[in-house]
Coordinates of C-alpha atoms and ligand atoms in Angstrom, one line a residue:
X30 CA 268.5 117.8 -71.2
X31 CA 269.6 115.9 -68.2
X32 CA 267.9 115.7 -64.7
X33 CA 265.7 118.5 -64.1
X34 CA 265.9 119.9 -60.9
X35 CA 262.9 119.6 -58.3
X36 CA 260.1 122.4 -58.5
X37 CA 261.2 123.3 -55.4
X38 CA 263.9 125.5 -56.8
X39 CA 260.9 127.9 -57.9
X40 CA 259.6 128.3 -54.7
X41 CA 263.0 128.8 -53.0
X42 CA 263.3 131.7 -55.6
X43 CA 260.5 133.8 -53.8
X44 CA 262.6 134.3 -51.2
X45 CA 264.6 137.7 -50.5
X46 CA 267.8 137.1 -52.6
X47 CA 269.9 138.9 -50.1
X48 CA 269.1 136.3 -47.5
X49 CA 270.8 132.4 -47.2
X50 CA 268.3 130.1 -48.7
X51 CA 269.2 127.3 -46.2
X52 CA 266.4 125.7 -44.7
X53 CA 263.7 128.0 -46.6
X54 CA 262.4 124.7 -48.4
X55 CA 260.5 121.9 -46.8
X56 CA 260.9 119.6 -50.0
X57 CA 262.7 116.5 -49.1
X58 CA 264.1 116.2 -52.6
X59 CA 265.7 119.5 -52.1
X60 CA 267.1 118.6 -48.9
X61 CA 268.9 115.7 -50.3
X62 CA 270.4 117.6 -52.8
X63 CA 272.0 120.1 -50.7
X64 CA 273.3 117.3 -48.2
X65 CA 275.2 115.7 -50.9
X66 CA 277.7 118.5 -50.0
X67 CA 279.0 119.6 -46.7
X68 CA 279.5 123.0 -45.7
X69 CA 282.9 123.3 -43.9
X70 CA 285.6 125.7 -43.4
X71 CA 288.9 125.3 -45.9
X72 CA 290.8 124.0 -42.9
X73 CA 288.0 121.4 -41.7
X74 CA 287.6 120.1 -45.5
X75 CA 288.2 116.6 -45.9
X76 CA 286.4 115.3 -49.1
X77 CA 286.0 116.6 -52.7
X78 CA 282.2 117.2 -51.7
X79 CA 283.2 119.5 -49.0
X80 CA 282.9 122.9 -49.8
X81 CA 281.7 126.8 -48.9
X82 CA 278.4 128.1 -49.0
X83 CA 277.9 130.8 -51.6
X84 CA 276.1 134.0 -51.3
X85 CA 272.7 134.5 -52.4
X86 CA 272.4 130.9 -53.2
X87 CA 271.9 127.4 -51.9
X88 CA 275.4 126.3 -53.8
X89 CA 278.0 124.7 -51.8
X90 CA 281.0 124.9 -53.6
X91 CA 283.6 122.4 -53.3
X92 CA 287.0 123.6 -52.0
X93 CA 288.9 121.6 -54.6
X94 CA 287.3 121.0 -58.0
X95 CA 288.8 120.1 -61.6
X96 CA 289.9 122.7 -64.1
X97 CA 289.4 122.1 -67.7
X98 CA 291.6 124.9 -69.5
X99 CA 293.6 123.5 -72.4
X100 CA 292.7 119.7 -72.2
X101 CA 291.9 120.0 -75.9
X102 CA 289.0 118.2 -77.6
X103 CA 290.7 115.0 -78.1
X104 CA 291.3 114.3 -74.3
X105 CA 288.7 116.7 -72.4
X106 CA 285.8 114.2 -72.1
X107 CA 287.9 111.4 -70.8
X108 CA 289.9 113.6 -68.7
X109 CA 286.7 114.8 -66.9
X110 CA 285.2 111.3 -66.8
X111 CA 288.5 110.2 -65.0
X112 CA 288.1 113.4 -62.7
X113 CA 284.3 112.3 -61.7
X114 CA 285.9 108.8 -61.1
X115 CA 288.2 109.9 -58.7
X116 CA 285.7 111.7 -56.7
X117 CA 285.8 115.1 -58.0
X118 CA 282.5 117.0 -58.0
X119 CA 283.0 120.5 -59.0
X120 CA 284.0 121.1 -62.7
X121 CA 285.5 124.4 -63.8
X122 CA 285.0 125.0 -67.6
X123 CA 284.3 128.0 -69.9
X124 CA 282.4 128.7 -73.0
X125 CA 285.7 129.6 -74.9
X126 CA 287.8 126.7 -73.7
X127 CA 289.1 124.4 -76.3
X128 CA 288.1 126.8 -79.1
X129 CA 284.4 126.8 -77.7
X130 CA 284.8 122.5 -77.8
X131 CA 285.2 121.8 -74.1
X132 CA 281.6 122.4 -72.8
X133 CA 280.3 119.8 -75.2
X134 CA 283.0 117.2 -74.0
X135 CA 282.3 118.0 -70.3
X136 CA 278.6 117.5 -71.1
X137 CA 279.2 114.1 -72.6
X138 CA 281.7 113.3 -69.8
X139 CA 278.7 113.8 -67.3
X140 CA 276.1 111.8 -69.2
X141 CA 279.0 109.0 -69.4
X142 CA 279.5 109.4 -65.6
X143 CA 275.7 109.0 -64.9
X144 CA 275.4 105.9 -67.6
X145 CA 278.4 104.1 -65.8
X146 CA 276.7 104.8 -62.3
X147 CA 279.8 107.0 -61.2
X148 CA 277.1 109.6 -60.7
X149 CA 273.6 109.0 -59.3
X150 CA 272.2 112.3 -60.8
X151 CA 273.4 115.4 -62.0
X152 CA 272.6 116.7 -58.9
X153 CA 275.6 115.1 -57.4
X154 CA 277.7 117.8 -59.5
X155 CA 278.4 121.6 -59.1
X156 CA 279.4 123.0 -62.5
X157 CA 280.9 125.9 -63.2
X158 CA 280.7 127.7 -66.6
X159 CA 281.9 131.3 -67.6
X160 CA 280.3 133.7 -70.0
X161 CA 282.6 134.6 -72.7
X162 CA 283.9 138.1 -73.3
X163 CA 282.6 138.6 -76.9
X164 CA 278.8 138.5 -75.5
X165 CA 278.8 141.6 -73.2
X166 CA 275.6 143.2 -73.0
X167 CA 271.9 142.2 -71.8
X168 CA 270.9 140.1 -74.7
X169 CA 274.4 138.8 -75.8
X170 CA 275.0 137.6 -72.4
X171 CA 271.8 135.5 -72.4
X172 CA 272.2 134.1 -76.0
X173 CA 275.7 133.0 -74.5
X174 CA 274.1 131.2 -71.6
X175 CA 271.7 129.7 -74.0
X176 CA 274.6 128.2 -76.1
X177 CA 276.8 127.0 -73.2
X178 CA 273.5 125.0 -71.6
X179 CA 273.2 123.6 -75.0
X180 CA 276.6 122.8 -75.2
X181 CA 276.7 121.2 -71.7
X182 CA 273.3 119.4 -72.2
X183 CA 272.2 120.7 -68.9
X184 CA 269.0 122.7 -67.9
X185 CA 271.2 124.8 -65.6
X186 CA 274.6 125.0 -64.3
X187 CA 275.6 125.8 -60.6
X188 CA 277.7 128.7 -61.0
X189 CA 278.2 131.0 -64.0
X190 CA 280.8 133.5 -64.1
X191 CA 281.6 136.6 -66.0
X192 CA 284.9 135.4 -67.6
X193 CA 286.4 139.0 -68.1
X194 CA 285.3 142.7 -67.0
X195 CA 285.7 143.8 -70.7
X196 CA 286.1 144.6 -73.3
X197 CA 285.1 142.4 -76.0
X198 CA 287.5 142.4 -79.0
X199 CA 286.3 142.5 -82.6
X200 CA 288.8 140.0 -83.6
X201 CA 290.9 137.0 -81.8
X202 CA 293.7 137.9 -84.2
X203 CA 295.3 141.1 -82.6
X204 CA 298.4 142.5 -84.0
X205 CA 300.9 144.1 -81.6
X206 CA 301.9 146.6 -84.4
X207 CA 298.5 147.7 -85.0
X208 CA 297.9 148.1 -81.2
X209 CA 301.1 150.1 -81.0
X210 CA 299.8 152.3 -83.9
X211 CA 296.0 152.8 -83.2
X212 CA 296.4 152.5 -79.3
X213 CA 295.4 149.3 -76.9
X214 CA 291.8 149.9 -77.5
X215 CA 291.9 149.5 -81.3
X216 CA 290.3 146.3 -81.2
X217 CA 287.9 147.0 -78.6
X218 CA 284.2 146.5 -79.7
X219 CA 283.0 149.2 -77.1
X220 CA 284.4 152.7 -76.4
X221 CA 286.5 152.7 -73.2
X222 CA 284.1 154.9 -71.4
X223 CA 280.9 152.8 -72.1
X224 CA 282.7 149.8 -70.6
X225 CA 281.2 150.0 -66.7
X226 CA 277.4 150.3 -68.3
X227 CA 278.0 147.6 -70.7
X228 CA 279.4 145.3 -68.1
X229 CA 276.6 146.5 -65.7
X230 CA 273.8 145.5 -68.6
X231 CA 276.1 142.1 -68.6
X232 CA 275.3 141.5 -64.7
X233 CA 271.9 142.3 -65.1
X234 CA 271.4 139.4 -67.7
X235 CA 273.4 137.2 -65.4
X236 CA 270.8 138.6 -62.4
X237 CA 267.8 137.4 -64.8
X238 CA 269.4 134.2 -65.5
X239 CA 269.7 133.5 -61.7
X240 CA 266.2 134.4 -61.1
X241 CA 264.9 132.3 -63.8
X242 CA 266.6 129.1 -62.2
X243 CA 269.1 128.8 -65.2
X244 CA 271.9 129.2 -63.0
X245 CA 272.1 128.5 -59.3
X246 CA 274.7 131.1 -58.6
X247 CA 276.7 134.2 -60.3
X248 CA 279.7 135.5 -60.0
X249 CA 282.8 137.2 -61.9
X250 CA 286.4 136.3 -63.0
X251 CA 289.5 138.7 -63.1
X252 CA 287.6 141.4 -61.6
X253 CA 289.8 144.2 -59.6
X254 CA 288.5 146.1 -56.4
X255 CA 287.7 149.0 -59.0
X256 CA 285.6 146.9 -61.3
X257 CA 283.6 145.2 -58.4
X258 CA 283.2 148.9 -56.8
X259 CA 281.5 149.8 -60.3
X260 CA 279.3 146.8 -60.3
X261 CA 278.4 147.6 -56.7
X262 CA 276.8 150.5 -57.7
X263 CA 274.5 149.1 -60.2
X264 CA 273.9 145.5 -58.9
X265 CA 270.6 144.5 -57.5
X266 CA 272.3 141.1 -56.9
X267 CA 275.5 141.9 -54.6
X268 CA 277.9 140.4 -54.1
X269 CA 279.0 138.3 -56.6
X270 CA 279.1 134.8 -55.2
X271 CA 282.5 134.1 -56.3
X272 CA 285.6 136.0 -57.9
X273 CA 287.8 133.6 -59.8
X274 CA 291.3 135.3 -60.1
X275 CA 294.9 133.9 -60.8
X276 CA 296.5 133.5 -57.3
X277 CA 299.7 131.9 -56.2
X278 CA 302.5 132.7 -54.0
X279 CA 304.1 134.7 -56.7
X280 CA 300.7 136.6 -57.4
X281 CA 299.0 136.6 -54.0
X282 CA 296.5 139.5 -54.8
X283 CA 296.6 140.5 -51.0
X284 CA 294.5 143.4 -51.1
X285 CA 292.0 142.0 -53.7
X286 CA 291.5 139.1 -51.4
X287 CA 291.0 141.2 -48.3
X288 CA 288.6 143.1 -50.3
X289 CA 286.6 140.0 -51.4
X290 CA 286.6 138.8 -47.9
X291 CA 285.1 141.9 -46.3
X292 CA 282.3 142.0 -49.0
X293 CA 281.4 138.1 -48.6
X294 CA 282.8 136.9 -51.9
X295 CA 284.5 133.5 -52.2
X296 CA 288.0 133.8 -53.8
X297 CA 288.6 130.9 -56.2
X298 CA 291.9 130.8 -57.0
X299 CA 293.3 129.6 -60.6
X300 CA 296.7 128.6 -62.1
X301 CA 297.6 127.8 -58.2
X302 CA 300.2 125.6 -59.8
X303 CA 301.8 127.9 -62.0
X304 CA 299.2 127.9 -64.9
X305 CA 300.0 126.7 -68.3
X306 CA 301.1 130.0 -70.0
X307 CA 304.5 130.7 -69.1
X308 CA 307.8 128.7 -70.0
X309 CA 311.2 128.0 -69.1
X310 CA 312.5 131.5 -70.0
X311 CA 310.5 133.0 -67.4
X312 CA 312.0 130.6 -64.8
X313 CA 315.3 131.3 -65.6
X314 CA 314.8 135.0 -65.3
X315 CA 313.5 134.7 -61.9
X316 CA 316.0 131.8 -60.8
X317 CA 319.1 132.4 -63.0
X318 CA 321.3 129.3 -63.1
X319 CA 324.1 129.9 -60.1
X320 CA 327.8 129.3 -60.9
X321 CA 328.2 125.6 -61.2
X322 CA 324.4 124.8 -61.6
X323 CA 323.6 122.9 -64.8
X324 CA 320.7 123.5 -67.0
X325 CA 319.6 119.9 -67.5
X326 CA 319.4 118.9 -63.6
X327 CA 319.6 122.2 -61.7
X328 CA 317.3 124.9 -63.8
X329 CA 314.0 125.9 -62.2
X330 CA 311.2 125.2 -64.9
X331 CA 308.2 125.9 -63.2
X332 CA 306.3 126.7 -59.8
X333 CA 306.5 123.3 -58.9
X334 CA 309.9 123.3 -59.3
X335 CA 311.0 126.3 -57.5
X336 CA 313.3 126.1 -54.6
X337 CA 310.8 127.7 -51.9
X338 CA 308.0 125.1 -52.9
X339 CA 310.5 122.2 -52.7
X340 CA 311.8 123.1 -49.6
X341 CA 308.5 123.3 -47.8
X342 CA 307.3 120.2 -49.5
X343 CA 310.4 118.5 -47.8
X344 CA 309.5 119.7 -44.2
X345 CA 305.8 118.5 -44.6
X346 CA 306.7 115.3 -46.7
X347 CA 304.2 116.2 -49.4
X348 CA 304.5 117.0 -53.1
X349 CA 305.0 120.5 -54.5
X350 CA 301.6 120.6 -56.1
X351 CA 300.0 119.8 -52.8
X352 CA 302.0 122.5 -50.8
X353 CA 300.7 125.0 -53.4
X354 CA 297.4 123.9 -53.2
X355 CA 297.6 123.9 -49.5
X356 CA 298.8 127.1 -49.4
X357 CA 295.6 128.8 -51.1
X358 CA 293.3 126.3 -48.5
X359 CA 295.0 127.9 -45.8
X360 CA 293.9 131.3 -47.1
X361 CA 290.5 130.0 -47.7
X362 CA 290.6 129.8 -51.2
X363 CA 288.7 127.6 -53.3
X364 CA 290.5 125.8 -56.0
X365 CA 290.4 124.3 -59.4
X366 CA 293.8 122.2 -60.4
X367 CA 294.0 121.1 -63.8
X368 CA 295.8 117.9 -64.9
X369 CA 295.3 115.4 -67.4
X370 CA 297.0 112.8 -65.6
X371 CA 295.1 110.2 -63.3
X372 CA 297.8 110.0 -60.6
X373 CA 298.1 114.0 -60.3
X374 CA 294.1 114.0 -59.8
X375 CA 294.8 111.9 -56.8
X376 CA 297.7 113.7 -55.5
X377 CA 295.9 117.0 -55.8
X378 CA 292.8 115.9 -53.9
X379 CA 295.3 114.9 -51.0
X380 CA 295.9 118.7 -50.3
X381 CA 293.0 118.1 -48.1
X382 CA 295.0 115.8 -45.9
X383 CA 297.4 118.1 -44.1
X384 CA 298.1 121.8 -43.2
X385 CA 301.0 124.2 -43.4
X386 CA 301.7 126.7 -40.5
X387 CA 301.0 130.1 -40.9
X388 CA 304.9 130.7 -40.7
X389 CA 305.3 128.3 -43.8
X390 CA 302.8 130.4 -45.5
X391 CA 304.2 133.5 -44.7
X392 CA 307.9 132.2 -45.7
X393 CA 306.5 131.2 -49.2
X394 CA 305.3 134.4 -49.6
X395 CA 308.4 136.2 -48.7
X396 CA 310.7 134.2 -50.6
X397 CA 308.8 134.6 -53.8
X398 CA 308.5 138.4 -53.2
X399 CA 312.4 138.6 -52.8
X400 CA 312.9 136.6 -55.8
X401 CA 310.5 138.9 -57.8
X402 CA 312.0 141.9 -56.7
X403 CA 315.3 140.8 -57.5
X404 CA 314.4 139.7 -61.1
X405 CA 312.3 143.2 -61.6
X406 CA 315.6 145.1 -60.9
X407 CA 317.6 143.2 -62.9
X408 CA 315.0 143.4 -66.0
X409 CA 314.5 147.1 -65.1
X410 CA 310.6 146.3 -64.9
X411 CA 307.9 146.6 -62.4
X412 CA 307.2 143.8 -60.3
X413 CA 303.7 143.7 -61.5
X414 CA 304.6 143.0 -64.9
X415 CA 306.4 139.9 -63.7
X416 CA 303.8 138.5 -61.0
X417 CA 300.8 137.4 -63.5
X418 CA 301.7 133.9 -65.1
X419 CA 298.3 133.2 -67.0
X420 CA 297.0 135.0 -70.1
X421 CA 300.5 135.9 -71.2
X422 CA 299.9 136.5 -74.9
X423 CA 296.7 138.6 -74.3
X424 CA 297.3 142.1 -74.6
X425 CA 293.7 142.3 -72.7
X426 CA 295.9 141.3 -69.5
X427 CA 297.8 144.6 -69.2
X428 CA 294.9 146.9 -69.8
X429 CA 294.0 149.4 -67.2
X430 CA 290.2 150.2 -67.2
X431 CA 287.4 151.1 -64.9
Ligands
LIG512 N1 288.9 132.5 -65.1 C1 289.9 132.3 -65.7 O1 290.5 133.7 -66.3 C2 290.9 131.4 -65.7 C3 292.1 131.6 -66.2 C4 293.1 130.3 -66.4 C5 292.4 129.0 -65.5 N2 291.2 129.1 -64.9 C6 290.8 127.7 -64.7 O2 291.6 127.4 -63.6 C7 292.2 126.2 -63.9 C8 293.6 125.7 -63.3 O3 294.4 126.8 -63.8 P1 295.6 126.3 -65.0 O4 294.7 125.4 -65.8 O5 295.9 127.7 -65.5 O6 296.5 125.5 -64.5 P2 297.1 124.9 -63.0 O7 296.0 124.5 -62.3 O8 298.1 126.0 -62.3 O9 297.9 123.7 -63.7 C9 299.2 123.9 -64.2 C10 300.0 122.6 -64.9 O10 300.3 121.7 -63.8 C11 300.2 120.3 -64.0 N3 299.9 119.9 -62.7 C12 298.7 119.6 -62.1 N4 298.7 118.8 -61.3 C13 299.8 118.4 -61.0 C14 300.5 117.6 -60.1 N5 300.2 117.0 -59.1 N6 302.2 117.6 -60.1 C15 302.8 118.2 -61.2 N7 302.1 118.9 -62.2 C16 300.8 119.1 -62.2 C17 299.2 120.3 -65.3 O11 299.7 119.6 -66.4 P3 299.2 118.1 -66.6 O12 297.7 118.2 -67.4 O13 300.4 117.4 -67.5 O14 299.5 117.4 -65.2 C18 298.7 121.6 -65.7 O15 298.9 121.8 -67.0 C19 292.0 125.6 -65.5 O16 292.0 124.5 -66.0 C20 290.6 126.7 -65.5 O17 289.5 125.7 -65.4 C21 290.6 130.2 -65.0

């Protein structure tokens, strides 16, 4: 296992979990760990080691980290190593990524980076991984963490997230016709009405993992206000440090973000650049070709080529990706853009170098809401069904449950 943290962590754990832990330890080694990252606001952040301090924890989570979804087994190690080489210090991975292969590749990349002198120690990093929904419940959740740590070859992670509020499925091979016949809960392991209790048990395991020092902070992903309110009723550690959610100008999740801010939950946005799950067909629906426009040259094919983003990019003389990342930073969201391209890693980090005005942010929001409204009317569907870009083929995405 890589570099154990100093023993001061155990002493720090004796403090009340509701209090901020800064300054609660006089161990010099510990303070040097903390000082590797600098606490700033999103607007003041300049470097990839500048971040936000998480609740109930001494973790400073960098404003921009590196996402590893869909990197694939062959390139995950090299890409993660390249990201570390380019200065990224927060790596976002998950138990399930790459069909359960990515964590191992990330672990190898960390070891490579230490061997090559890119990192001095493991403490230079902020490693995020996620519990998988197949492992809901107290014992299964701890087993999931044990597997993640083994795969990552680490003795702790900096942030452990519950990937989904539930439910667990019996199988990955779900059939739409079967679900139509037997109902959308057909493949769920637990009955719908037991879900809040099972989730509470998963959280209790996460709290215990936190208390044992195996994770430095705990949080959730894809939680709605309803899920968070339910959890609040049973949690002994509240709030979750982070809610990692899909967020971009097409799906700004304004009410949820407001709620998280009020509760002290850091919002970590994913798919900030439009994600990897929707294709050209979706964009053609949102931006139909106008008379005289050509598919080859004029069609919108991604969020990065959407006209409002291009227009603001031109105004501020930045790239579309930088505009989208900056949009989120202006709303104080933490980011984990994914790219397998070295030049884009550098480009994305430069979102820290400029700002957007309030008017530009509001204008982007407005433009996309207008396009969504128009597309929803044309398609005869609700706006909500068009605004999510991620998890497109997962029927769980549209399940409404407590
Ligand atoms: N908690 C959850 O449920 C959840 C769900 C989804 C994602 N996530 C996390 O969030 C991370 C980011 O989200 P995401 O992977 O969905 O997608 P994303 O960050 O929105 O990226 C989408 C695509 O944009 C391209 N890209 C990146 N930088 C670019 C640039 N500067 N210019 C042009 N294209 C660029 C990338 O392609 P190339 O690789 O070809 O550059 C990538 O495939 C994930 O990797 C994962 O860690 C979490």
